């Protein structure tokens, strides 16, 4: 009985007519678009607020543009906009494709694979990452460009404890958790109506597009 339930979960298109599956596609696509829009809007609003604050507090108003692109300010801009977009996009995606409470609950149910198979995913992921790095190196050596020159990521700032705490919280905890919530949660759940394989590949594709790589 358990195997039959797993099989039904893996091929949801057998249970739903094409029109209903298309509805879930459209809703999930809409959530992805809203996620991108929210990220951009929050960044613009944050930039305006920070610029206004710097205008009234800075001793050198002419250098506001430089201050906006400095490490600390850039860190807060990226952290705030991404986390807000991830959380809001997740809520919208879950809400559009079903009851919000049941959607969140379904993310943490026991998967239909063994612990040993899950353990094998760790070295497999490391191998895939190694291959990816090799391909990236080859791409850069051939084209002279990584394709990610415009991706700015602030670094840890020596001597600034507060900024470093925010950096670690964003990069190591809040960023990854909220991204998984959106891409592996709302997006994958929405596209799961086409089958788990399609949902995994397509959510990974959008994850890569969002990060510019």
XYZ file of C-alpha atoms in Angstrom:
213
model
C 0.000 0.000 0.000
C 2.826 2.410 0.888
C 4.595 1.788 -2.453
C 1.383 2.502 -4.318
C 1.010 5.824 -2.510
C 4.576 6.774 -3.391
C 4.029 5.877 -7.039
C 0.882 8.017 -7.128
C 2.769 10.932 -5.635
C 5.503 10.660 -8.258
C 3.073 10.827 -11.175
C 0.437 13.380 -10.164
C -0.478 14.086 -13.779
C -2.303 10.744 -13.824
C -4.699 12.035 -11.163
C -5.466 15.471 -12.584
C -6.754 16.632 -15.982
C -4.413 18.737 -18.165
C -6.422 21.901 -17.494
C -5.900 21.609 -13.752
C -2.191 20.834 -14.208
C -1.859 23.939 -16.429
C -3.511 25.997 -13.694
C -0.799 24.954 -11.256
C 1.870 25.786 -13.861
C 0.457 29.283 -14.294
C 0.138 29.881 -10.568
C 3.696 28.744 -9.894
C 5.002 30.829 -12.789
C 3.142 33.803 -11.360
C 4.751 33.208 -7.961
C 8.197 33.180 -9.614
C 7.494 36.483 -11.383
C 6.174 38.061 -8.174
C 9.254 36.812 -6.336
C 11.513 38.629 -8.811
C 9.386 41.799 -8.741
C 9.307 41.853 -4.929
C 13.097 41.492 -4.812
C 13.582 44.438 -7.166
C 10.947 46.649 -5.517
C 12.335 46.050 -2.024
C 15.834 46.929 -3.251
C 14.603 50.176 -4.818
C 12.677 51.158 -1.674
C 15.668 50.288 0.524
C 18.020 52.322 -1.701
C 15.710 55.354 -1.527
C 15.448 55.125 2.269
C 19.192 54.661 2.722
C 19.920 57.518 0.304
C 17.603 59.821 2.246
C 19.218 58.838 5.533
C 22.705 59.411 4.128
C 21.627 62.762 2.689
C 20.646 64.098 6.105
C 23.382 62.409 8.142
C 26.443 62.303 5.881
C 29.038 65.041 6.033
C 29.815 64.480 2.350
C 26.509 64.222 0.421
C 28.396 64.100 -2.898
C 29.715 60.638 -2.021
C 26.289 59.096 -1.451
C 26.584 56.902 -4.564
C 29.865 55.486 -3.279
C 28.364 54.852 0.143
C 25.391 53.024 -1.385
C 27.744 50.588 -3.111
C 30.021 50.133 -0.111
C 30.343 46.754 1.573
C 28.104 47.322 4.635
C 25.254 49.029 2.740
C 25.378 46.497 -0.087
C 25.223 43.687 2.452
C 22.066 45.041 4.055
C 20.452 45.756 0.675
C 21.019 42.226 -0.611
C 20.072 40.549 2.662
C 16.841 42.489 3.163
C 15.600 42.267 -0.428
C 16.401 38.574 -0.901
C 14.960 37.412 2.408
C 11.772 39.466 2.009
C 11.351 38.212 -1.576
C 11.976 34.584 -0.587
C 9.539 34.612 2.322
C 6.826 36.575 0.512
C 7.232 34.522 -2.670
C 6.956 31.300 -0.676
C 3.761 32.426 1.041
C 2.257 33.520 -2.293
C 3.306 30.287 -4.029
C 1.900 28.056 -1.302
C -1.277 30.104 -1.004
C -1.944 29.982 -4.762
C -1.439 26.225 -5.047
C -3.333 25.058 -1.991
C -4.037 25.705 1.636
C -1.102 27.520 3.181
C -1.030 25.451 6.382
C -1.134 22.106 4.576
C 1.529 23.247 2.088
C 4.038 24.116 4.798
C 3.233 20.912 6.658
C 3.782 18.841 3.517
C 7.344 20.142 3.137
C 8.453 18.311 6.266
C 6.825 14.922 5.730
C 9.020 11.848 5.560
C 10.332 11.276 2.005
C 9.709 7.986 0.264
C 13.433 7.117 -0.007
C 15.775 5.281 2.326
C 18.310 6.925 4.656
C 21.174 5.190 2.823
C 20.059 6.682 -0.490
C 19.815 10.119 1.086
C 23.349 9.688 2.481
C 24.618 8.920 -1.041
C 23.241 12.264 -2.175
C 26.016 14.045 -0.248
C 29.004 12.645 -2.218
C 26.915 12.836 -5.392
C 26.321 16.548 -4.810
C 30.034 17.068 -4.166
C 30.887 15.328 -7.454
C 28.368 17.444 -9.347
C 29.801 20.584 -7.768
C 33.320 19.552 -8.805
C 32.217 18.964 -12.390
C 30.446 22.329 -12.342
C 33.622 24.090 -11.189
C 35.644 22.391 -13.936
C 33.123 23.446 -16.585
C 33.094 26.991 -15.203
C 36.904 27.137 -15.363
C 36.877 25.913 -18.967
C 34.203 28.465 -19.862
C 36.259 31.308 -18.377
C 39.462 30.151 -20.107
C 37.720 30.000 -23.496
C 35.565 33.131 -23.322
C 37.531 35.246 -20.837
C 34.321 35.911 -18.940
C 32.584 34.087 -16.108
C 29.190 35.576 -16.952
C 28.881 36.745 -13.352
C 30.848 40.010 -13.372
C 27.764 41.966 -12.313
C 27.071 39.713 -9.328
C 28.352 41.682 -6.345
C 28.676 39.877 -3.029
C 29.930 41.822 -0.006
C 32.675 40.212 2.004
C 33.280 39.973 5.740
C 34.466 43.358 6.971
C 37.406 43.242 9.411
C 36.749 45.034 12.688
C 33.010 45.474 12.128
C 31.304 42.949 14.386
C 27.698 43.944 13.650
C 28.103 43.710 9.877
C 29.893 40.389 10.201
C 27.085 38.985 12.371
C 24.525 40.075 9.750
C 26.722 38.597 7.013
C 26.921 35.196 8.715
C 23.199 35.167 9.555
C 22.296 35.978 5.953
C 24.832 33.834 4.078
C 24.804 30.779 6.353
C 21.322 30.706 7.896
C 18.526 33.028 6.745
C 19.486 33.152 3.059
C 19.740 29.373 2.494
C 16.652 28.574 4.581
C 14.396 31.109 2.861
C 15.736 30.167 -0.585
C 15.009 26.488 0.050
C 11.572 27.484 1.308
C 10.817 29.193 -2.002
C 12.662 27.159 -4.650
C 12.492 23.675 -3.097
C 9.209 24.423 -1.387
C 6.771 26.622 -3.258
C 8.251 26.240 -6.760
C 8.931 22.521 -6.573
C 5.550 21.857 -4.995
C 3.804 23.840 -7.715
C 5.560 22.056 -10.594
C 5.188 18.670 -8.903
C 1.951 18.255 -10.823
C 4.077 17.450 -13.882
C 6.005 14.780 -11.986
C 8.801 14.917 -9.442
C 11.638 14.759 -11.986
C 10.334 17.791 -13.871
C 9.742 19.653 -10.592
C 13.292 18.996 -9.376
C 14.961 20.035 -12.646
C 12.801 23.103 -13.203
C 13.103 24.404 -9.636
C 16.891 23.949 -9.887
C 16.848 25.837 -13.197
C 15.042 28.815 -11.659
C 17.375 28.699 -8.676
C 20.323 29.081 -11.079
C 18.621 31.857 -13.061
C 17.877 33.801 -9.875
C 21.538 33.626 -8.858
C 22.787 34.645 -12.294
C 24.777 31.466 -12.985
